[in-house]
Tab-separated table of C-alpha atoms in Angstrom:
chain	number	residue	atom	x	y	z
A	473	UNK	CA	82.339	78.869	72.004
A	474	UNK	CA	79.703	79.745	70.135
A	475	UNK	CA	79.822	77.323	67.151
A	476	UNK	CA	77.780	74.105	68.446
A	477	UNK	CA	75.977	72.658	71.256
A	478	UNK	CA	78.504	71.674	73.778
A	479	UNK	CA	78.391	69.816	76.915
A	480	UNK	CA	78.412	71.917	80.169
A	481	UNK	CA	79.852	70.395	83.676
A	482	UNK	CA	78.412	71.499	87.151
A	483	UNK	CA	80.305	71.439	90.046
A	484	UNK	CA	79.084	72.040	93.793
A	485	UNK	CA	80.976	71.941	97.006
A	486	UNK	CA	81.017	68.314	97.890
A	487	UNK	CA	81.994	67.650	94.458
A	488	UNK	CA	85.463	69.792	95.172
A	489	UNK	CA	85.683	68.092	98.451
A	490	UNK	CA	85.908	64.870	96.722
A	491	UNK	CA	88.573	65.602	94.150
A	492	UNK	CA	91.840	64.275	94.090
A	493	UNK	CA	94.053	66.992	95.577
A	494	UNK	CA	96.466	68.265	92.552
A	495	UNK	CA	93.217	68.286	90.303
A	496	UNK	CA	91.311	70.723	92.572
A	497	UNK	CA	94.849	72.399	92.862
A	498	UNK	CA	94.693	72.958	89.345
A	499	UNK	CA	90.718	73.558	88.581
A	500	UNK	CA	90.221	76.358	91.357
A	501	UNK	CA	93.487	78.070	90.723
A	502	UNK	CA	92.345	78.642	87.284
A	503	UNK	CA	89.228	80.149	88.328
A	504	UNK	CA	90.503	83.629	89.186
A	505	UNK	CA	91.221	83.923	85.391
A	506	UNK	CA	94.170	86.114	84.081
A	507	UNK	CA	96.783	86.569	86.763
A	508	UNK	CA	100.037	88.844	86.661
A	509	UNK	CA	103.296	86.905	86.979
A	510	UNK	CA	105.696	88.867	89.339
A	511	UNK	CA	108.864	88.031	90.532
A	512	UNK	CA	109.754	89.431	93.763
A	513	UNK	CA	112.801	90.180	95.177
A	514	UNK	CA	113.806	90.336	98.932
A	515	UNK	CA	116.952	90.268	101.253
A	516	UNK	CA	117.046	88.595	104.548
A	517	UNK	CA	118.992	90.382	107.812
A	518	UNK	CA	122.271	89.183	106.722
A	519	UNK	CA	121.672	90.346	103.217
A	520	UNK	CA	121.264	87.037	101.501
A	521	UNK	CA	118.854	87.335	98.543
A	522	UNK	CA	115.645	85.576	97.657
A	523	UNK	CA	113.487	85.713	93.956
A	524	UNK	CA	110.115	84.071	93.735
A	525	UNK	CA	107.185	84.334	91.445
A	526	UNK	CA	103.895	85.285	92.607
A	527	UNK	CA	100.671	85.403	90.811
A	528	UNK	CA	98.550	87.367	93.462
A	529	UNK	CA	99.766	90.876	93.374
A	530	UNK	CA	96.513	92.788	93.512
A	531	UNK	CA	95.561	96.652	92.938
A	532	UNK	CA	94.625	98.686	96.572
A	533	UNK	CA	94.698	101.920	95.638
A	534	UNK	CA	96.305	104.503	93.389
A	535	UNK	CA	96.902	107.585	96.291
A	536	UNK	CA	98.867	106.465	98.093
A	537	UNK	CA	99.835	103.826	95.705
A	538	UNK	CA	98.950	100.465	97.518
A	539	UNK	CA	99.211	96.934	96.027
A	540	UNK	CA	98.958	93.599	98.133
A	541	UNK	CA	99.811	89.767	97.525
A	542	UNK	CA	98.289	86.864	99.247
A	543	UNK	CA	100.980	84.556	100.745
A	544	UNK	CA	100.895	81.108	102.018
A	545	UNK	CA	103.484	81.087	104.679
A	546	UNK	CA	104.126	77.475	104.884
A	547	UNK	CA	104.769	76.702	101.507
A	548	UNK	CA	107.582	77.733	99.043
A	549	UNK	CA	107.513	81.720	99.029
A	550	UNK	CA	108.007	81.183	103.076
A	551	UNK	CA	111.623	83.135	102.563
A	552	UNK	CA	110.079	85.822	100.957
A	553	UNK	CA	107.573	86.649	103.582
A	554	UNK	CA	110.081	85.995	106.483
A	555	UNK	CA	112.317	88.529	104.580
A	556	UNK	CA	109.275	90.988	104.232
A	557	UNK	CA	109.167	90.530	107.758
A	558	UNK	CA	112.638	91.465	108.714
A	559	UNK	CA	113.403	94.390	106.032
A	560	UNK	CA	110.003	95.762	105.305
A	561	UNK	CA	110.966	96.094	101.672
A	562	UNK	CA	110.449	94.243	98.428
A	563	UNK	CA	110.843	94.492	94.582
A	564	UNK	CA	107.791	93.379	91.943
A	565	UNK	CA	109.431	92.873	88.842
A	566	UNK	CA	107.161	92.112	85.494
A	567	UNK	CA	108.117	88.574	84.036
A	568	UNK	CA	108.453	89.052	80.396
A	569	UNK	CA	108.086	86.690	77.760
A	570	UNK	CA	111.827	86.246	77.467
A	571	UNK	CA	111.762	85.240	81.029
A	572	UNK	CA	108.933	83.174	82.190
A	573	UNK	CA	111.112	80.068	82.156
A	574	UNK	CA	113.567	81.236	84.712
A	575	UNK	CA	110.873	83.124	86.762
A	576	UNK	CA	108.955	79.703	86.746
A	577	UNK	CA	112.147	77.796	88.153
A	578	UNK	CA	112.131	80.221	91.308
A	579	UNK	CA	109.404	78.365	92.666
A	580	UNK	CA	111.403	75.211	93.376
A	581	UNK	CA	112.028	74.311	96.492
A	582	UNK	CA	115.746	75.788	96.998
A	583	UNK	CA	117.809	75.082	100.563
A	584	UNK	CA	117.252	77.973	102.855
A	585	UNK	CA	120.280	80.450	102.141
A	586	UNK	CA	120.656	79.519	98.239
A	587	UNK	CA	119.916	82.588	96.171
A	588	UNK	CA	117.140	82.028	93.098
A	589	UNK	CA	118.898	84.339	91.110
A	590	UNK	CA	122.246	82.558	90.906
A	591	UNK	CA	120.101	79.522	90.585
A	592	UNK	CA	117.768	80.316	87.833
A	593	UNK	CA	120.027	82.918	85.918
A	594	UNK	CA	118.534	85.980	86.828
A	595	UNK	CA	120.757	89.126	87.652
A	596	UNK	CA	120.250	91.070	90.836
A	597	UNK	CA	120.312	94.942	90.889
A	598	UNK	CA	120.166	97.622	93.850
A	599	UNK	CA	118.829	100.779	92.422
A	600	UNK	CA	118.202	104.000	93.866
A	601	UNK	CA	119.496	102.542	97.324
A	602	UNK	CA	116.222	100.694	97.374
A	603	UNK	CA	116.490	97.807	100.411
A	604	UNK	CA	115.737	95.119	98.329
A	605	UNK	CA	117.131	93.806	94.852
A	606	UNK	CA	115.102	94.319	91.531
A	607	UNK	CA	115.679	91.649	88.218
A	608	UNK	CA	117.823	93.486	85.847
A	609	UNK	CA	115.876	91.349	82.934
A	610	UNK	CA	112.632	92.669	83.661
A	611	UNK	CA	111.820	95.667	82.122
A	612	UNK	CA	109.184	97.220	84.481
A	613	UNK	CA	109.687	96.873	88.101
A	614	UNK	CA	108.768	98.802	91.224
A	615	UNK	CA	109.896	99.024	94.960
A	616	UNK	CA	107.422	98.766	97.878
A	617	UNK	CA	107.256	99.126	101.663
A	618	UNK	CA	105.503	96.904	104.055
A	619	UNK	CA	102.432	98.764	105.710
A	620	UNK	CA	100.618	96.039	106.955
A	621	UNK	CA	100.286	92.115	107.219
A	622	UNK	CA	96.403	90.921	107.848
A	623	UNK	CA	96.066	87.284	108.741
A	624	UNK	CA	93.715	85.840	107.278
A	625	UNK	CA	92.027	83.392	109.646
A	626	UNK	CA	89.809	81.346	107.125
A	627	UNK	CA	92.954	79.576	105.773
A	628	UNK	CA	95.857	80.876	107.547
A	629	UNK	CA	97.303	82.846	104.458
A	630	UNK	CA	98.520	86.315	105.270
A	631	UNK	CA	97.847	89.275	102.955
A	632	UNK	CA	100.838	91.724	102.839
A	633	UNK	CA	99.976	95.020	101.946
A	634	UNK	CA	102.437	97.794	100.933
A	635	UNK	CA	102.936	101.161	99.184
A	636	UNK	CA	105.088	101.701	95.868
A	637	UNK	CA	107.656	104.359	96.558
A	638	UNK	CA	109.819	103.549	93.376
A	639	UNK	CA	109.278	102.783	89.901
A	640	UNK	CA	111.350	101.611	86.879
A	641	UNK	CA	109.713	101.924	83.468
A	642	UNK	CA	110.754	102.235	80.170
A	643	UNK	CA	109.737	105.546	78.423
A	644	UNK	CA	108.342	104.262	75.158
A	645	UNK	CA	106.125	102.153	77.309
A	646	UNK	CA	104.450	105.066	79.306
A	647	UNK	CA	101.620	106.931	77.572
A	648	UNK	CA	100.731	110.215	77.944
A	649	UNK	CA	97.653	110.011	79.916
A	650	UNK	CA	99.743	107.353	82.495
A	651	UNK	CA	98.284	104.031	80.817
A	652	UNK	CA	101.264	101.853	80.520
A	653	UNK	CA	101.499	99.695	77.319
A	654	UNK	CA	101.995	96.112	78.873
A	655	UNK	CA	102.115	94.399	75.621
A	656	UNK	CA	104.946	96.702	74.139
A	657	UNK	CA	106.946	95.956	77.867
A	658	UNK	CA	106.552	92.141	77.507
A	659	UNK	CA	104.627	91.551	80.378
A	660	UNK	CA	102.716	88.039	80.711
A	661	UNK	CA	99.889	86.786	82.477
A	662	UNK	CA	99.721	83.231	84.172
A	663	UNK	CA	96.705	81.090	84.667
A	664	UNK	CA	96.200	78.328	87.230
A	665	UNK	CA	99.747	77.369	88.415
A	666	UNK	CA	101.881	76.832	85.295
A	667	UNK	CA	100.425	78.170	82.368
A	668	UNK	CA	102.168	81.549	80.864
A	669	UNK	CA	100.513	83.902	78.267
A	670	UNK	CA	101.395	86.700	76.079
A	671	UNK	CA	98.893	89.702	76.249
A	672	UNK	CA	97.291	90.322	72.693
A	673	UNK	CA	95.586	93.834	72.773
A	674	UNK	CA	91.865	93.867	72.191
A	675	UNK	CA	91.161	97.538	72.716
A	676	UNK	CA	91.042	100.562	75.247
A	677	UNK	CA	87.690	101.618	76.124
A	678	UNK	CA	86.320	104.987	76.947
A	679	UNK	CA	85.208	106.008	80.355
A	680	UNK	CA	81.712	104.176	80.570
A	681	UNK	CA	78.759	106.728	81.006
A	682	UNK	CA	75.212	106.092	81.667
A	683	UNK	CA	72.601	107.842	78.986
A	684	UNK	CA	71.793	110.953	80.660
A	685	UNK	CA	68.070	110.526	81.565
A	686	UNK	CA	67.771	114.190	82.754
A	687	UNK	CA	67.837	115.555	79.388
A	688	UNK	CA	65.054	113.399	78.018
A	689	UNK	CA	62.776	113.874	81.228
A	690	UNK	CA	60.059	116.532	80.519
B	1084	UNK	CA	112.694	95.440	74.507
B	1085	UNK	CA	115.776	94.620	73.843
B	1086	UNK	CA	117.017	96.300	70.614
B	1087	UNK	CA	118.532	99.024	71.478
B	1088	UNK	CA	119.356	101.597	74.116
B	1089	UNK	CA	116.238	103.324	75.813
B	1090	UNK	CA	115.689	105.649	78.076
B	1091	UNK	CA	114.783	104.431	81.560
B	1092	UNK	CA	112.008	106.876	83.468
B	1093	UNK	CA	112.269	106.339	87.533
B	1094	UNK	CA	109.415	107.812	89.699
B	1095	UNK	CA	109.352	108.025	93.517
B	1096	UNK	CA	106.604	108.455	95.879
B	1097	UNK	CA	107.039	112.426	95.542
B	1098	UNK	CA	106.166	112.016	91.938
B	1099	UNK	CA	103.069	109.971	92.430
B	1100	UNK	CA	101.840	112.698	94.873
B	1101	UNK	CA	102.847	115.592	92.238
B	1102	UNK	CA	100.877	113.967	89.237
B	1103	UNK	CA	97.734	114.999	88.213
B	1104	UNK	CA	94.742	112.624	89.581
B	1105	UNK	CA	93.852	110.686	86.568
B	1106	UNK	CA	97.310	110.083	85.280
B	1107	UNK	CA	98.416	108.877	88.512
B	1108	UNK	CA	94.969	106.295	88.766
B	1109	UNK	CA	96.179	105.324	85.242
B	1110	UNK	CA	99.696	104.540	86.035
B	1111	UNK	CA	99.540	102.993	89.424
B	1112	UNK	CA	96.145	100.721	88.111
B	1113	UNK	CA	98.687	99.534	85.510
B	1114	UNK	CA	101.471	98.439	87.789
B	1115	UNK	CA	99.729	95.010	88.840
B	1116	UNK	CA	100.003	93.723	85.373
B	1117	UNK	CA	97.250	91.603	83.893
B	1118	UNK	CA	94.523	91.432	85.855
B	1119	UNK	CA	91.058	89.205	85.700
B	1120	UNK	CA	88.368	90.601	84.081
B	1121	UNK	CA	84.918	89.470	85.858
B	1122	UNK	CA	81.139	90.565	86.025
B	1123	UNK	CA	79.642	90.158	89.273
B	1124	UNK	CA	76.224	89.105	89.402
B	1125	UNK	CA	73.868	90.139	92.366
B	1126	UNK	CA	70.424	91.133	93.534
B	1127	UNK	CA	69.351	93.298	96.470
B	1128	UNK	CA	66.793	92.231	99.029
B	1129	UNK	CA	64.016	93.117	96.637
B	1130	UNK	CA	65.385	91.048	93.930
B	1131	UNK	CA	66.645	93.790	91.658
B	1132	UNK	CA	69.490	92.689	89.769
B	1133	UNK	CA	73.144	94.300	89.407
B	1134	UNK	CA	75.890	93.660	87.235
B	1135	UNK	CA	79.411	95.283	87.389
B	1136	UNK	CA	82.930	94.667	86.355
B	1137	UNK	CA	85.662	94.302	88.591
B	1138	UNK	CA	89.492	93.356	87.898
B	1139	UNK	CA	90.544	92.348	91.546
B	1140	UNK	CA	89.624	88.790	91.863
B	1141	UNK	CA	92.303	87.157	93.421
B	1142	UNK	CA	93.029	83.428	94.593
B	1143	UNK	CA	93.163	82.749	98.142
B	1144	UNK	CA	92.776	78.898	98.142
B	1145	UNK	CA	91.748	75.778	96.723
B	1146	UNK	CA	90.841	73.618	99.619
B	1147	UNK	CA	88.015	75.342	100.786
B	1148	UNK	CA	87.844	76.952	97.730
B	1149	UNK	CA	88.106	80.580	98.387
B	1150	UNK	CA	88.468	83.779	96.434
B	1151	UNK	CA	88.603	87.381	97.159
B	1152	UNK	CA	87.847	90.671	96.013
B	1153	UNK	CA	88.673	94.374	96.808
B	1154	UNK	CA	86.034	96.986	96.498
B	1155	UNK	CA	85.917	100.510	96.918
B	1156	UNK	CA	82.355	100.625	98.740
B	1157	UNK	CA	81.829	104.551	97.664
B	1158	UNK	CA	82.858	104.387	94.316
B	1159	UNK	CA	80.450	102.782	91.181
B	1160	UNK	CA	80.496	99.014	92.521
B	1161	UNK	CA	79.009	99.917	95.932
B	1162	UNK	CA	75.553	98.350	94.663
B	1163	UNK	CA	77.299	95.224	94.673
B	1164	UNK	CA	78.949	95.483	97.955
B	1165	UNK	CA	75.904	96.189	99.594
B	1166	UNK	CA	74.022	93.452	97.869
B	1167	UNK	CA	76.578	91.051	98.932
B	1168	UNK	CA	76.335	92.550	102.499
B	1169	UNK	CA	72.395	91.732	101.959
B	1170	UNK	CA	72.316	88.500	100.680
B	1171	UNK	CA	75.505	87.116	101.034
B	1172	UNK	CA	76.042	85.726	97.411
B	1173	UNK	CA	77.251	86.795	94.051
B	1174	UNK	CA	78.667	85.084	91.121
B	1175	UNK	CA	81.579	85.546	89.009
B	1176	UNK	CA	81.467	85.527	85.386
B	1177	UNK	CA	84.582	85.506	83.233
B	1178	UNK	CA	84.406	88.254	80.678
B	1179	UNK	CA	85.273	87.077	77.098
B	1180	UNK	CA	86.200	88.606	73.930
B	1181	UNK	CA	82.247	88.754	72.624
B	1182	UNK	CA	81.456	90.687	75.242
B	1183	UNK	CA	84.206	93.045	77.009
B	1184	UNK	CA	82.094	96.083	75.535
B	1185	UNK	CA	79.045	95.790	77.335
B	1186	UNK	CA	80.912	93.945	80.312
B	1187	UNK	CA	82.697	97.427	80.486
B	1188	UNK	CA	79.994	99.624	80.027
B	1189	UNK	CA	78.656	98.139	83.619
B	1190	UNK	CA	80.816	100.417	85.029
B	1191	UNK	CA	78.946	103.440	84.063
B	1192	UNK	CA	77.011	105.275	86.785
B	1193	UNK	CA	73.687	103.927	86.298
B	1194	UNK	CA	70.556	105.033	88.554
B	1195	UNK	CA	70.157	102.488	91.563
B	1196	UNK	CA	67.419	100.364	90.537
B	1197	UNK	CA	68.425	100.294	87.195
B	1198	UNK	CA	69.423	96.643	86.055
B	1199	UNK	CA	72.979	96.992	84.286
B	1200	UNK	CA	71.961	93.314	82.506
B	1201	UNK	CA	69.010	95.085	80.530
B	1202	UNK	CA	71.381	98.397	80.139
B	1203	UNK	CA	74.048	97.013	78.411
B	1204	UNK	CA	72.400	93.847	77.060
B	1205	UNK	CA	73.682	90.633	78.655
B	1206	UNK	CA	71.152	87.903	79.835
B	1207	UNK	CA	70.667	87.023	83.445
B	1208	UNK	CA	69.907	83.236	84.640
B	1209	UNK	CA	69.356	81.796	87.659
B	1210	UNK	CA	71.370	77.986	87.810
B	1211	UNK	CA	70.720	75.480	90.111
B	1212	UNK	CA	68.928	77.777	92.899
B	1213	UNK	CA	71.926	80.012	93.536
B	1214	UNK	CA	70.558	83.051	94.852
B	1215	UNK	CA	72.456	85.685	92.571
B	1216	UNK	CA	72.136	85.893	88.519
B	1217	UNK	CA	74.681	84.564	86.348
B	1218	UNK	CA	75.498	86.222	82.934
B	1219	UNK	CA	74.185	83.814	80.283
B	1220	UNK	CA	76.839	85.130	77.453
B	1221	UNK	CA	80.286	84.341	79.992
B	1222	UNK	CA	81.206	80.757	78.979
B	1223	UNK	CA	82.726	80.310	82.589
B	1224	UNK	CA	81.167	81.214	85.899
B	1225	UNK	CA	80.769	80.605	89.642
B	1226	UNK	CA	78.977	80.993	92.364
B	1227	UNK	CA	80.235	82.849	95.725
B	1228	UNK	CA	78.914	82.630	99.374
B	1229	UNK	CA	80.272	85.499	101.648
B	1230	UNK	CA	82.483	84.209	104.349
B	1231	UNK	CA	84.228	87.230	105.517
B	1232	UNK	CA	84.479	91.054	104.692
B	1233	UNK	CA	87.873	92.616	106.334
B	1234	UNK	CA	88.100	96.418	106.237
B	1235	UNK	CA	91.163	97.789	105.186
B	1236	UNK	CA	91.504	100.869	107.328
B	1237	UNK	CA	94.824	102.437	105.402
B	1238	UNK	CA	92.447	103.020	102.448
B	1239	UNK	CA	89.120	102.323	102.969
B	1240	UNK	CA	88.656	99.691	100.462
B	1241	UNK	CA	86.975	96.182	101.659
B	1242	UNK	CA	88.406	92.787	100.927
B	1243	UNK	CA	85.539	90.663	100.496
B	1244	UNK	CA	86.194	86.704	100.678
B	1245	UNK	CA	83.617	83.908	99.712
B	1246	UNK	CA	83.803	80.378	98.957
B	1247	UNK	CA	83.172	78.922	95.889
B	1248	UNK	CA	80.360	76.599	95.888
B	1249	UNK	CA	78.902	76.181	92.307
B	1250	UNK	CA	80.906	76.176	89.118
B	1251	UNK	CA	79.585	75.873	85.714
B	1252	UNK	CA	82.533	75.210	82.952
B	1253	UNK	CA	82.158	73.905	79.296
B	1254	UNK	CA	83.777	70.151	79.356
B	1255	UNK	CA	86.148	70.808	76.344
B	1256	UNK	CA	87.864	73.512	78.005
B	1257	UNK	CA	88.438	71.380	81.454
B	1258	UNK	CA	91.663	69.206	81.192
B	1259	UNK	CA	92.285	65.449	82.550
B	1260	UNK	CA	94.886	67.425	85.427
B	1261	UNK	CA	92.125	69.924	86.568
B	1262	UNK	CA	93.515	72.629	84.318
B	1263	UNK	CA	91.385	75.065	82.272
B	1264	UNK	CA	91.982	76.133	79.064
B	1265	UNK	CA	91.129	79.935	79.254
B	1266	UNK	CA	92.614	80.608	75.820
B	1267	UNK	CA	89.964	78.360	74.456
B	1268	UNK	CA	87.065	79.572	77.003
B	1269	UNK	CA	87.803	83.034	75.610
B	1270	UNK	CA	88.746	84.716	79.025
B	1271	UNK	CA	90.305	88.295	78.321
B	1272	UNK	CA	92.554	90.180	80.857
B	1273	UNK	CA	92.265	93.658	81.313
B	1274	UNK	CA	95.305	96.184	82.476
B	1275	UNK	CA	94.912	99.334	84.047
B	1276	UNK	CA	91.331	100.768	84.232
B	1277	UNK	CA	90.136	100.110	80.671
B	1278	UNK	CA	92.459	97.893	78.074
B	1279	UNK	CA	91.453	94.622	77.374
B	1280	UNK	CA	93.461	92.043	76.018
B	1281	UNK	CA	93.029	88.052	74.698
B	1282	UNK	CA	95.217	85.584	76.123
B	1283	UNK	CA	97.741	84.089	73.708
B	1284	UNK	CA	99.156	81.210	75.009
B	1285	UNK	CA	103.252	80.678	75.672
B	1286	UNK	CA	103.365	77.577	77.552
B	1287	UNK	CA	102.683	75.091	80.463
B	1288	UNK	CA	105.848	74.479	82.448
B	1289	UNK	CA	106.304	71.622	84.174
B	1290	UNK	CA	106.328	71.553	88.331
B	1291	UNK	CA	109.659	73.494	88.902
B	1292	UNK	CA	112.028	71.013	91.177
B	1293	UNK	CA	115.779	72.057	92.460
B	1294	UNK	CA	118.585	69.740	91.609
B	1295	UNK	CA	119.036	66.808	93.875
B	1296	UNK	CA	122.058	67.837	95.649
B	1297	UNK	CA	121.757	64.937	98.356
B	1298	UNK	CA	122.244	62.600	95.410
B	1299	UNK	CA	125.899	64.299	94.448
B	1300	UNK	CA	127.022	64.729	98.153
B	1301	UNK	CA	130.050	62.194	98.898
């Protein structure tokens, strides 16, 4: 980006409003940067399985271990949202570079009651009596219990908050300080609606400290 | 991950509770996967600048263009949170591979009133009369106006929701369909608290469609 003079574009609210809908959707979805690609596994009250890809999982806190995700109930993942409301449980399965095509395909609008596991070729598994299906082909996955759903009036989305109750992780990706090597786990990132990326490690940086100005005071 | 039999570890809630605090912090912060690395630029009512790195920016909607971020008001980015409450504006500046060391250093606890721009060596700039400072060294950046702060009682964090009002983007990273090439923009991802990664493109995938079962019905 530093080579030569380059043309810089600027957009304002009015420009967003005037954009063609699909163009705007692509553009705005890219602005939040790198996003996690996760498969959300659920069952309904009849035990029928559902799997959907979600890019909005966000860390809320470590103690208790809380995550959230933003769901738009009237679009494709509505089965996921309804299942979570019904059962109170879901799994989060990291998408890796071997399964990202199949993971993406779960975003298709399959008829109600059809299992995306079967349709895209991923394997459901039940671990440790947890009440939602995991994805066998995912290397790193965890089970979440619903704590709270917050309706965001501003655009009708739902913030679904849950506590991490159960974690499955290969020993070799877990470091001595608790850090997980997601490169080694094959975890991918998504940008926008449809672009998948491997993570290529730059560096881990030390805990940042300010200079101790107290030591240089007279 | 598919080579040989590997040891799989399982953890439950009780294990998280029994972990040493810093170990648990690392572990749980890694579970949400790839995260965006963004520098948040603000000013206080006296016009003093603040810059902090945040990994919780999440897409809320495209029309209107909404994003949110999760803030823990009693930890380091409290100046950012207070400034947003005071002024109602902030900038989001994508961290790229040339500035990630300096961006990370903004997480140090500098004394109140000290500008992280100056301390870490990044340049504030004011564009288009927007009431918060951008980072010159960031290639892709946008200005946000506060819409709502939702207090998450479950752990005392705050969900800060805003509307994207102003976008600055190099022409060459913006595709014809609105997709932004974040690899080309140099945007990095963060995992856990301190690990930075470049994005290495796998593929863009087409809009997923289910087979048209209506066409094969008798």
